[in-house]
XYZ file of N, CA, C and O in Angstrom:
616
model
N -34.676 78.305 -18.982
C -34.221 77.112 -18.377
C -33.522 76.185 -19.362
O -32.310 76.200 -19.515
N -34.336 75.380 -20.028
C -33.801 74.341 -20.905
C -33.039 74.941 -22.088
O -31.950 74.473 -22.432
N -33.589 75.991 -22.712
C -32.942 76.603 -23.887
C -31.575 77.170 -23.519
O -30.598 77.016 -24.270
N -31.463 77.826 -22.377
C -30.179 78.366 -21.936
C -29.162 77.279 -21.647
O -27.980 77.421 -21.963
N -29.635 76.176 -21.066
C -28.732 75.064 -20.765
C -28.196 74.428 -22.039
O -27.008 74.123 -22.151
N -29.071 74.230 -23.026
C -28.647 73.644 -24.303
C -27.735 74.604 -25.056
O -26.726 74.194 -25.641
N -28.046 75.889 -25.028
C -27.211 76.896 -25.687
C -25.812 76.909 -25.086
O -24.820 76.998 -25.809
N -25.724 76.825 -23.781
C -24.410 76.806 -23.118
C -23.596 75.597 -23.558
O -22.403 75.717 -23.844
N -24.242 74.432 -23.628
C -23.532 73.229 -24.070
C -23.022 73.387 -25.499
O -21.882 73.033 -25.804
N -23.860 73.924 -26.386
C -23.462 74.102 -27.785
C -22.303 75.090 -27.902
O -21.321 74.834 -28.613
N -22.399 76.216 -27.210
C -21.333 77.222 -27.278
C -20.021 76.696 -26.705
O -18.946 76.929 -27.267
N -20.111 75.985 -25.596
C -18.898 75.437 -24.991
C -18.263 74.374 -25.869
O -17.044 74.327 -26.019
N -19.082 73.523 -26.474
C -18.546 72.518 -27.386
C -17.870 73.156 -28.583
O -16.768 72.759 -28.987
N -18.513 74.172 -29.144
C -17.922 74.879 -30.283
C -16.602 75.532 -29.900
O -15.607 75.404 -30.608
N -16.584 76.238 -28.793
C -15.362 76.937 -28.380
C -14.239 75.968 -28.028
O -13.078 76.230 -28.315
N -14.584 74.869 -27.372
C -13.558 73.907 -26.967
C -12.865 73.293 -28.170
O -11.634 73.255 -28.247
N -13.650 72.817 -29.122
C -13.067 72.111 -30.261
C -12.844 73.012 -31.473
O -12.019 72.713 -32.329
N -13.542 74.123 -31.548
C -13.380 75.054 -32.663
C -12.069 75.822 -32.623
O -11.592 76.314 -33.646
N -11.476 75.911 -31.451
C -10.195 76.617 -31.325
C -9.067 75.916 -32.083
O -8.051 76.529 -32.375
N -9.243 74.647 -32.399
C -8.202 73.948 -33.162
C -8.036 74.594 -34.541
O -6.940 74.614 -35.088
N -9.092 75.150 -35.100
C -8.994 75.876 -36.371
C -8.085 77.085 -36.259
O -7.294 77.372 -37.165
N -8.161 77.772 -35.135
C -7.267 78.918 -34.898
C -5.816 78.454 -34.829
O -4.919 79.117 -35.338
N -5.614 77.322 -34.189
C -4.254 76.808 -34.054
C -3.672 76.428 -35.418
O -2.534 76.736 -35.732
N -4.479 75.784 -36.251
C -3.972 75.317 -37.543
C -3.765 76.454 -38.547
O -2.893 76.369 -39.403
N -4.554 77.521 -38.447
C -4.357 78.642 -39.372
C -3.309 79.620 -38.850
O -2.779 80.408 -39.607
N -3.030 79.573 -37.560
C -1.984 80.422 -36.992
C -2.409 81.855 -36.749
O -1.571 82.748 -36.705
N -3.701 82.076 -36.547
C -4.167 83.457 -36.402
C -4.173 83.968 -34.962
O -4.232 85.154 -34.739
N -4.112 83.099 -33.993
C -4.356 83.520 -32.611
C -3.252 83.112 -31.642
O -3.534 82.715 -30.511
N -2.025 83.158 -32.046
C -0.945 82.773 -31.151
C -0.669 83.850 -30.121
O -1.056 84.996 -30.271
N 0.053 83.461 -29.105
C 0.437 84.390 -28.054
C 1.775 85.041 -28.336
O 2.269 85.038 -29.474
N 2.367 85.580 -27.298
C 3.653 86.252 -27.420
C 4.758 85.260 -27.770
O 4.675 84.090 -27.421
N 5.799 85.723 -28.425
C 6.943 84.843 -28.722
C 7.573 84.327 -27.428
O 7.694 85.059 -26.445
N 7.933 83.042 -27.431
C 8.630 82.444 -26.299
C 9.478 81.285 -26.809
O 9.263 80.779 -27.903
N 10.452 80.874 -26.020
C 11.401 79.843 -26.451
C 10.754 78.482 -26.668
O 11.075 77.775 -27.600
N 9.843 78.073 -25.805
C 9.309 76.724 -25.832
C 7.940 76.631 -26.508
O 7.317 75.589 -26.499
N 7.464 77.685 -27.126
C 6.129 77.710 -27.707
C 6.008 76.940 -29.006
O 6.888 76.186 -29.407
N 4.894 77.142 -29.676
C 4.599 76.477 -30.949
C 5.067 77.380 -32.083
O 4.815 78.587 -32.084
N 5.732 76.775 -33.044
C 6.279 77.534 -34.169
C 5.153 78.103 -35.036
O 4.215 77.409 -35.399
N 5.262 79.373 -35.351
C 4.302 80.044 -36.221
C 4.985 80.412 -37.535
O 5.992 81.123 -37.540
N 4.430 79.943 -38.633
C 5.017 80.280 -39.937
C 4.767 81.738 -40.294
O 5.466 82.308 -41.114
N 3.787 82.364 -39.664
C 3.492 83.773 -39.932
C 4.557 84.700 -39.360
O 4.906 85.704 -39.965
N 5.068 84.342 -38.178
C 6.070 85.191 -37.534
C 7.466 84.605 -37.615
O 8.434 85.312 -37.371
N 7.556 83.314 -37.910
C 8.864 82.663 -37.974
C 9.486 82.431 -36.607
O 10.702 82.285 -36.498
N 8.667 82.413 -35.563
C 9.176 82.233 -34.198
C 8.230 81.333 -33.413
O 7.081 81.131 -33.800
N 8.729 80.804 -32.301
C 7.879 80.049 -31.387
C 7.035 81.032 -30.596
O 7.527 82.071 -30.160
N 5.763 80.676 -30.410
C 4.861 81.552 -29.667
C 4.078 80.755 -28.634
O 3.836 79.555 -28.808
N 3.676 81.437 -27.563
C 2.920 80.816 -26.479
C 1.619 80.224 -27.032
O 0.885 80.896 -27.747
N 1.283 78.972 -26.683
C 0.087 78.310 -27.232
C -1.204 78.725 -26.523
O -1.902 77.906 -25.919
N -1.543 79.993 -26.609
C -2.705 80.526 -25.907
C -4.001 79.847 -26.357
O -4.930 79.678 -25.561
N -4.054 79.412 -27.611
C -5.266 78.761 -28.110
C -5.531 77.458 -27.361
O -6.671 77.158 -26.993
N -4.490 76.681 -27.105
C -4.669 75.429 -26.364
C -5.030 75.700 -24.903
O -5.806 74.952 -24.306
N -4.482 76.751 -24.346
C -4.826 77.119 -22.968
C -6.312 77.480 -22.897
O -7.034 77.038 -21.991
N -6.785 78.270 -23.859
C -8.200 78.627 -23.890
C -9.074 77.393 -24.084
O -10.154 77.284 -23.504
N -8.622 76.462 -24.911
C -9.381 75.227 -25.118
C -9.492 74.432 -23.821
O -10.539 73.859 -23.524
N -8.416 74.403 -23.042
C -8.464 73.713 -21.746
C -9.417 74.409 -20.780
O -10.150 73.758 -20.041
N -9.392 75.756 -20.781
C -10.330 76.512 -19.948
C -11.771 76.168 -20.315
O -12.591 75.868 -19.453
N -12.081 76.216 -21.613
C -13.458 75.946 -22.024
C -13.839 74.486 -21.807
O -14.991 74.196 -21.494
N -12.886 73.583 -21.942
C -13.158 72.172 -21.646
C -13.497 72.005 -20.165
O -14.427 71.265 -19.812
N -12.780 72.696 -19.294
C -13.070 72.637 -17.853
C -14.474 73.189 -17.564
O -15.223 72.611 -16.759
N -14.856 74.276 -18.233
C -16.198 74.838 -18.039
C -17.248 73.867 -18.580
O -18.300 73.665 -17.972
N -16.958 73.233 -19.721
C -17.871 72.249 -20.306
C -18.079 71.075 -19.351
O -19.214 70.635 -19.132
N -17.010 70.588 -18.758
C -17.114 69.484 -17.786
C -17.947 69.919 -16.583
O -18.796 69.171 -16.092
N -17.742 71.146 -16.117
C -18.523 71.691 -15.004
C -20.014 71.698 -15.348
O -20.853 71.256 -14.550
N -20.360 72.174 -16.547
C -21.762 72.242 -16.962
C -22.347 70.837 -17.112
O -23.473 70.572 -16.676
N -21.598 69.931 -17.699
C -22.074 68.552 -17.854
C -22.290 67.907 -16.485
O -23.285 67.200 -16.270
N -21.393 68.149 -15.551
C -21.551 67.612 -14.185
C -22.806 68.174 -13.516
O -23.514 67.454 -12.800
N -23.089 69.444 -13.745
C -24.318 70.038 -13.207
C -25.541 69.340 -13.768
O -26.501 69.048 -13.060
N -25.529 69.081 -15.087
C -26.679 68.472 -15.750
C -26.848 67.007 -15.342
O -27.975 66.525 -15.198
N -25.746 66.310 -15.142
C -25.796 64.866 -14.848
C -26.058 64.546 -13.381
O -26.243 63.373 -13.041
N -26.055 65.542 -12.526
C -26.281 65.223 -11.111
C -27.727 64.781 -10.893
O -28.632 65.156 -11.639
N -27.888 63.983 -9.878
C -29.197 63.391 -9.583
C -30.211 64.487 -9.242
O -29.929 65.389 -8.465
N -31.365 64.392 -9.834
C -32.437 65.339 -9.528
C -32.314 66.690 -10.216
O -33.014 67.633 -9.846
N -31.450 66.793 -11.222
C -31.266 68.075 -11.899
C -32.499 68.444 -12.710
O -33.046 67.622 -13.438
N -32.940 69.664 -12.575
C -33.978 70.212 -13.442
C -33.388 71.453 -14.109
O -32.643 72.200 -13.474
N -33.697 71.679 -15.387
C -33.138 72.848 -16.087
C -33.475 74.136 -15.336
O -34.636 74.452 -15.118
N -32.444 74.838 -14.917
C -32.653 76.049 -14.128
C -32.178 77.313 -14.847
O -32.284 78.410 -14.318
N -31.612 77.157 -16.041
C -31.177 78.318 -16.808
C -29.873 78.929 -16.340
O -29.497 79.999 -16.809
N -29.171 78.283 -15.436
C -27.926 78.850 -14.902
C -26.696 78.526 -15.756
O -25.661 79.162 -15.596
N -26.801 77.554 -16.650
C -25.612 77.153 -17.408
C -25.135 78.230 -18.377
O -23.935 78.415 -18.550
N -26.045 78.940 -19.017
C -25.631 80.024 -19.908
C -24.953 81.156 -19.127
O -23.872 81.604 -19.522
N -25.525 81.616 -18.012
C -24.804 82.617 -17.226
C -23.449 82.126 -16.708
O -22.482 82.879 -16.685
N -23.379 80.844 -16.300
C -22.087 80.294 -15.879
C -21.082 80.354 -17.030
O -19.926 80.695 -16.833
N -21.534 79.994 -18.224
C -20.658 80.070 -19.402
C -20.175 81.492 -19.625
O -18.982 81.737 -19.795
N -21.093 82.449 -19.641
C -20.716 83.842 -19.895
C -19.744 84.355 -18.838
O -18.745 85.003 -19.164
N -20.014 84.066 -17.584
C -19.168 84.525 -16.487
C -17.791 83.867 -16.522
O -16.760 84.553 -16.546
N -17.762 82.547 -16.566
C -16.484 81.829 -16.491
C -15.646 82.002 -17.756
O -14.439 82.210 -17.681
N -16.285 81.926 -18.921
C -15.528 82.107 -20.154
C -15.023 83.544 -20.268
O -13.892 83.776 -20.697
N -15.847 84.506 -19.865
C -15.417 85.903 -19.901
C -14.184 86.149 -19.049
O -13.232 86.805 -19.472
N -14.176 85.582 -17.846
C -13.023 85.740 -16.950
C -11.798 85.024 -17.515
O -10.692 85.595 -17.552
N -11.978 83.767 -17.950
C -10.841 82.994 -18.485
C -10.260 83.653 -19.732
O -9.038 83.764 -19.878
N -11.112 84.100 -20.621
C -10.621 84.728 -21.855
C -9.960 86.068 -21.544
O -8.960 86.437 -22.153
N -10.519 86.815 -20.594
C -9.902 88.077 -20.178
C -8.471 87.829 -19.711
O -7.549 88.536 -20.100
N -8.286 86.788 -18.889
C -6.953 86.470 -18.374
C -6.025 85.970 -19.482
O -4.853 86.346 -19.529
N -6.544 85.150 -20.385
C -5.682 84.609 -21.445
C -5.308 85.667 -22.480
O -4.305 85.523 -23.172
N -6.083 86.717 -22.581
C -5.759 87.793 -23.530
C -4.447 88.487 -23.181
O -3.817 89.078 -24.036
N -4.042 88.396 -21.931
C -2.780 89.035 -21.532
C -1.574 88.314 -22.129
O -0.493 88.877 -22.191
N -1.758 87.066 -22.581
C -0.660 86.317 -23.186
C -0.700 86.344 -24.711
O 0.099 85.701 -25.367
N -1.612 87.094 -25.252
C -1.814 87.129 -26.701
C -1.070 88.308 -27.326
O -0.930 89.356 -26.731
N -0.603 88.110 -28.546
C 0.058 89.177 -29.298
C -1.022 90.027 -29.972
O -1.696 89.554 -30.889
N -1.192 91.246 -29.517
C -2.268 92.112 -30.016
C -1.787 93.114 -31.063
O -2.160 94.278 -31.029
N -1.018 92.662 -32.013
C -0.542 93.602 -33.036
C -1.664 94.032 -33.974
O -1.586 95.098 -34.570
N -2.727 93.217 -34.092
C -3.827 93.566 -34.982
C -5.069 94.021 -34.217
O -6.128 94.150 -34.797
N -4.935 94.260 -32.942
C -6.076 94.649 -32.127
C -5.903 96.094 -31.675
O -4.835 96.675 -31.794
N -6.973 96.651 -31.151
C -6.944 98.028 -30.666
C -6.633 98.041 -29.176
O -7.240 97.313 -28.404
N -5.698 98.904 -28.787
C -5.388 99.069 -27.374
C -6.281 100.167 -26.840
O -6.358 101.242 -27.397
N -6.952 99.916 -25.763
C -7.860 100.904 -25.193
C -7.154 101.659 -24.065
O -6.993 102.849 -24.124
N -6.743 100.941 -23.037
C -6.077 101.536 -21.890
C -4.947 100.609 -21.467
O -5.156 99.398 -21.349
N -3.781 101.152 -21.252
C -2.599 100.434 -20.780
C -2.399 99.180 -21.613
O -2.096 99.270 -22.781
N -2.547 97.970 -21.050
C -2.375 96.718 -21.799
C -3.706 96.020 -22.052
O -3.748 94.824 -22.265
N -4.792 96.756 -22.015
C -6.112 96.176 -22.243
C -6.589 96.501 -23.648
O -6.663 97.652 -24.042
N -6.928 95.439 -24.378
C -7.392 95.599 -25.753
C -8.915 95.677 -25.789
O -9.589 95.551 -24.764
N -9.437 95.835 -26.980
C -10.884 95.824 -27.145
C -11.478 94.479 -26.727
O -12.577 94.418 -26.186
N -10.740 93.402 -26.927
C -11.235 92.085 -26.536
C -11.314 91.966 -25.015
O -12.239 91.348 -24.485
N -10.362 92.581 -24.310
C -10.444 92.602 -22.843
C -11.764 93.229 -22.402
O -12.437 92.719 -21.505
N -12.115 94.346 -23.019
C -13.352 95.046 -22.651
C -14.565 94.175 -22.954
O -15.469 94.049 -22.126
N -14.572 93.523 -24.125
C -15.699 92.647 -24.474
C -15.838 91.490 -23.488
O -16.951 91.136 -23.082
N -14.720 90.899 -23.108
C -14.772 89.764 -22.181
C -15.193 90.204 -20.785
O -15.898 89.481 -20.080
N -14.762 91.381 -20.379
C -15.189 91.910 -19.089
C -16.702 92.140 -19.090
O -17.397 91.780 -18.136
N -17.221 92.698 -20.175
C -18.673 92.899 -20.289
C -19.414 91.561 -20.293
O -20.470 91.427 -19.674
N -18.845 90.578 -20.982
C -19.453 89.242 -21.020
C -19.536 88.659 -19.612
O -20.575 88.104 -19.224
N -18.464 88.781 -18.845
C -18.447 88.258 -17.476
C -19.449 89.001 -16.598
O -20.150 88.375 -15.787
N -19.547 90.305 -16.754
C -20.494 91.094 -15.954
C -21.934 90.704 -16.292
O -22.759 90.508 -15.398
N -22.237 90.560 -17.583
C -23.586 90.148 -17.987
C -23.907 88.767 -17.425
O -24.993 88.537 -16.884
N -22.967 87.823 -17.515
C -23.180 86.494 -16.958
C -23.404 86.542 -15.453
O -24.286 85.864 -14.926
N -22.606 87.348 -14.756
C -22.771 87.487 -13.314
C -24.121 88.085 -12.943
O -24.776 87.623 -11.998
N -24.556 89.091 -13.685
C -25.864 89.704 -13.417
C -27.006 88.730 -13.711
O -27.984 88.674 -12.960
N -26.879 87.953 -14.793
C -27.902 86.956 -15.099
C -27.994 85.917 -13.987
O -29.094 85.545 -13.558
N -26.849 85.450 -13.522
C -26.806 84.454 -12.454
C -27.402 85.011 -11.163
O -28.189 84.346 -10.485
N -27.051 86.242 -10.839
C -27.602 86.902 -9.650
C -29.123 87.001 -9.745
O -29.833 86.707 -8.780
N -29.633 87.393 -10.914
C -31.075 87.544 -11.102
C -31.793 86.200 -10.959
O -32.826 86.109 -10.302
N -31.244 85.150 -11.565
C -31.873 83.826 -11.488
C -31.895 83.331 -10.040
O -32.909 82.811 -9.566
N -30.786 83.510 -9.324
C -30.725 83.076 -7.919
C -31.684 83.873 -7.050
O -32.355 83.314 -6.164
N -31.785 85.169 -7.319
C -32.703 86.022 -6.560
C -34.154 85.593 -6.811
O -34.953 85.520 -5.887
N -34.457 85.289 -8.056
C -35.803 84.840 -8.418
C -36.124 83.497 -7.762
O -37.240 83.289 -7.276
N -35.144 82.595 -7.719
C -35.339 81.290 -7.053
C -35.629 81.472 -5.566
O -36.515 80.829 -5.017
N -34.853 82.352 -4.922
C -35.050 82.590 -3.487
C -36.424 83.182 -3.213
O -37.086 82.818 -2.247
N -36.856 84.099 -4.079
C -38.172 84.718 -3.902
C -39.277 83.681 -4.067
O -40.277 83.710 -3.343
N -39.100 82.754 -4.991
C -40.081 81.692 -5.207
C -40.139 80.769 -3.996
O -41.225 80.384 -3.553
N -38.979 80.420 -3.441
C -38.944 79.554 -2.262
C -39.626 80.212 -1.079
O -40.392 79.575 -0.367
N -39.368 81.495 -0.870
C -39.990 82.220 0.240
C -41.483 82.341 0.001
O -42.287 82.171 0.915
N -41.877 82.587 -1.229
C -43.297 82.707 -1.562
C -44.048 81.415 -1.336
O -45.175 81.416 -0.856
N -43.439 80.277 -1.641
C -44.082 78.983 -1.433
C -44.237 78.686 0.053
O -45.243 78.151 0.482
N -43.242 79.070 0.834
C -43.307 78.819 2.275
C -44.404 79.656 2.915
O -45.137 79.197 3.771
N -44.545 80.899 2.480
C -45.565 81.759 3.075
C -46.972 81.362 2.615
O -47.950 81.755 3.213
N -47.066 80.559 1.545
C -48.365 80.115 1.057
C -48.909 78.935 1.866
O -50.061 78.561 1.711
N -48.062 78.337 2.710
C -48.513 77.224 3.536
C -49.534 77.725 4.551
O -49.441 78.848 5.042
N -50.512 76.878 4.871
C -51.521 77.325 5.851
C -50.886 77.562 7.217
O -49.996 76.845 7.639
N -51.384 78.576 7.881
C -50.872 78.912 9.202
C -51.533 77.987 10.233
O -52.732 77.787 10.225
N -50.700 77.418 11.090
C -51.208 76.535 12.135
C -50.928 77.209 13.466
O -49.798 77.357 13.862
N -51.970 77.581 14.122
C -51.818 78.293 15.382
C -51.321 77.350 16.468
O -51.818 76.253 16.648
N -50.323 77.790 17.177
C -49.797 77.030 18.291
C -48.821 75.923 17.876
O -48.327 75.204 18.718
N -48.524 75.774 16.582
C -47.604 74.738 16.121
C -46.387 75.408 15.524
O -46.496 76.286 14.678
N -45.210 74.997 15.995
C -43.969 75.551 15.453
C -43.536 74.753 14.236
O -43.690 73.561 14.181
N -42.968 75.467 13.294
C -42.424 74.780 12.100
C -40.974 74.521 12.276
O -40.232 75.193 12.822
C-alpha cells in the first residue's frame, strides 16, 4: 500500500526531472528532423523525445498526486502498478521516435527497450488486476460476514 505509493512518487519525480540530464548530455535524442533540437553529437536537429517523455511522466505524476490528494484516500498500492503500466506504454510509444543506432533491434522496428517497456506495462497491468481482484474479494467477503436477517431484504 503505502510503500508502493511512495515508490511510485519517487520514481515519477526522478523520471520527470531526471530526463533533463539526458537532454543536456545529448545521449537520448530522437530521429533527425528540421525543427528539432540541435545535437552536437550528430551535427543535426533531432526530435526532442526526451522532453516528450518528461511530459508523459509529468502527466502520470499529476495523475498519481490527484489520486493521493482526493478526499478519503487510503494507500491502496495501486500507484506503483499505474506507474509501471502507464510509463511502460508511454515509453514504448516514444521509443518509435528515438534513434536506435546504439541499441539492439529484435524484430522489425522494435528494439530491446521496446521489449523491456512492454514487459513493464504487462507487469503493471497484472499487478493492478491482482490488487483490484483482491479488493473485490474483500468487499464480497465483508458483505457475506454480515448477519443473516430472515425475512428482511437488503
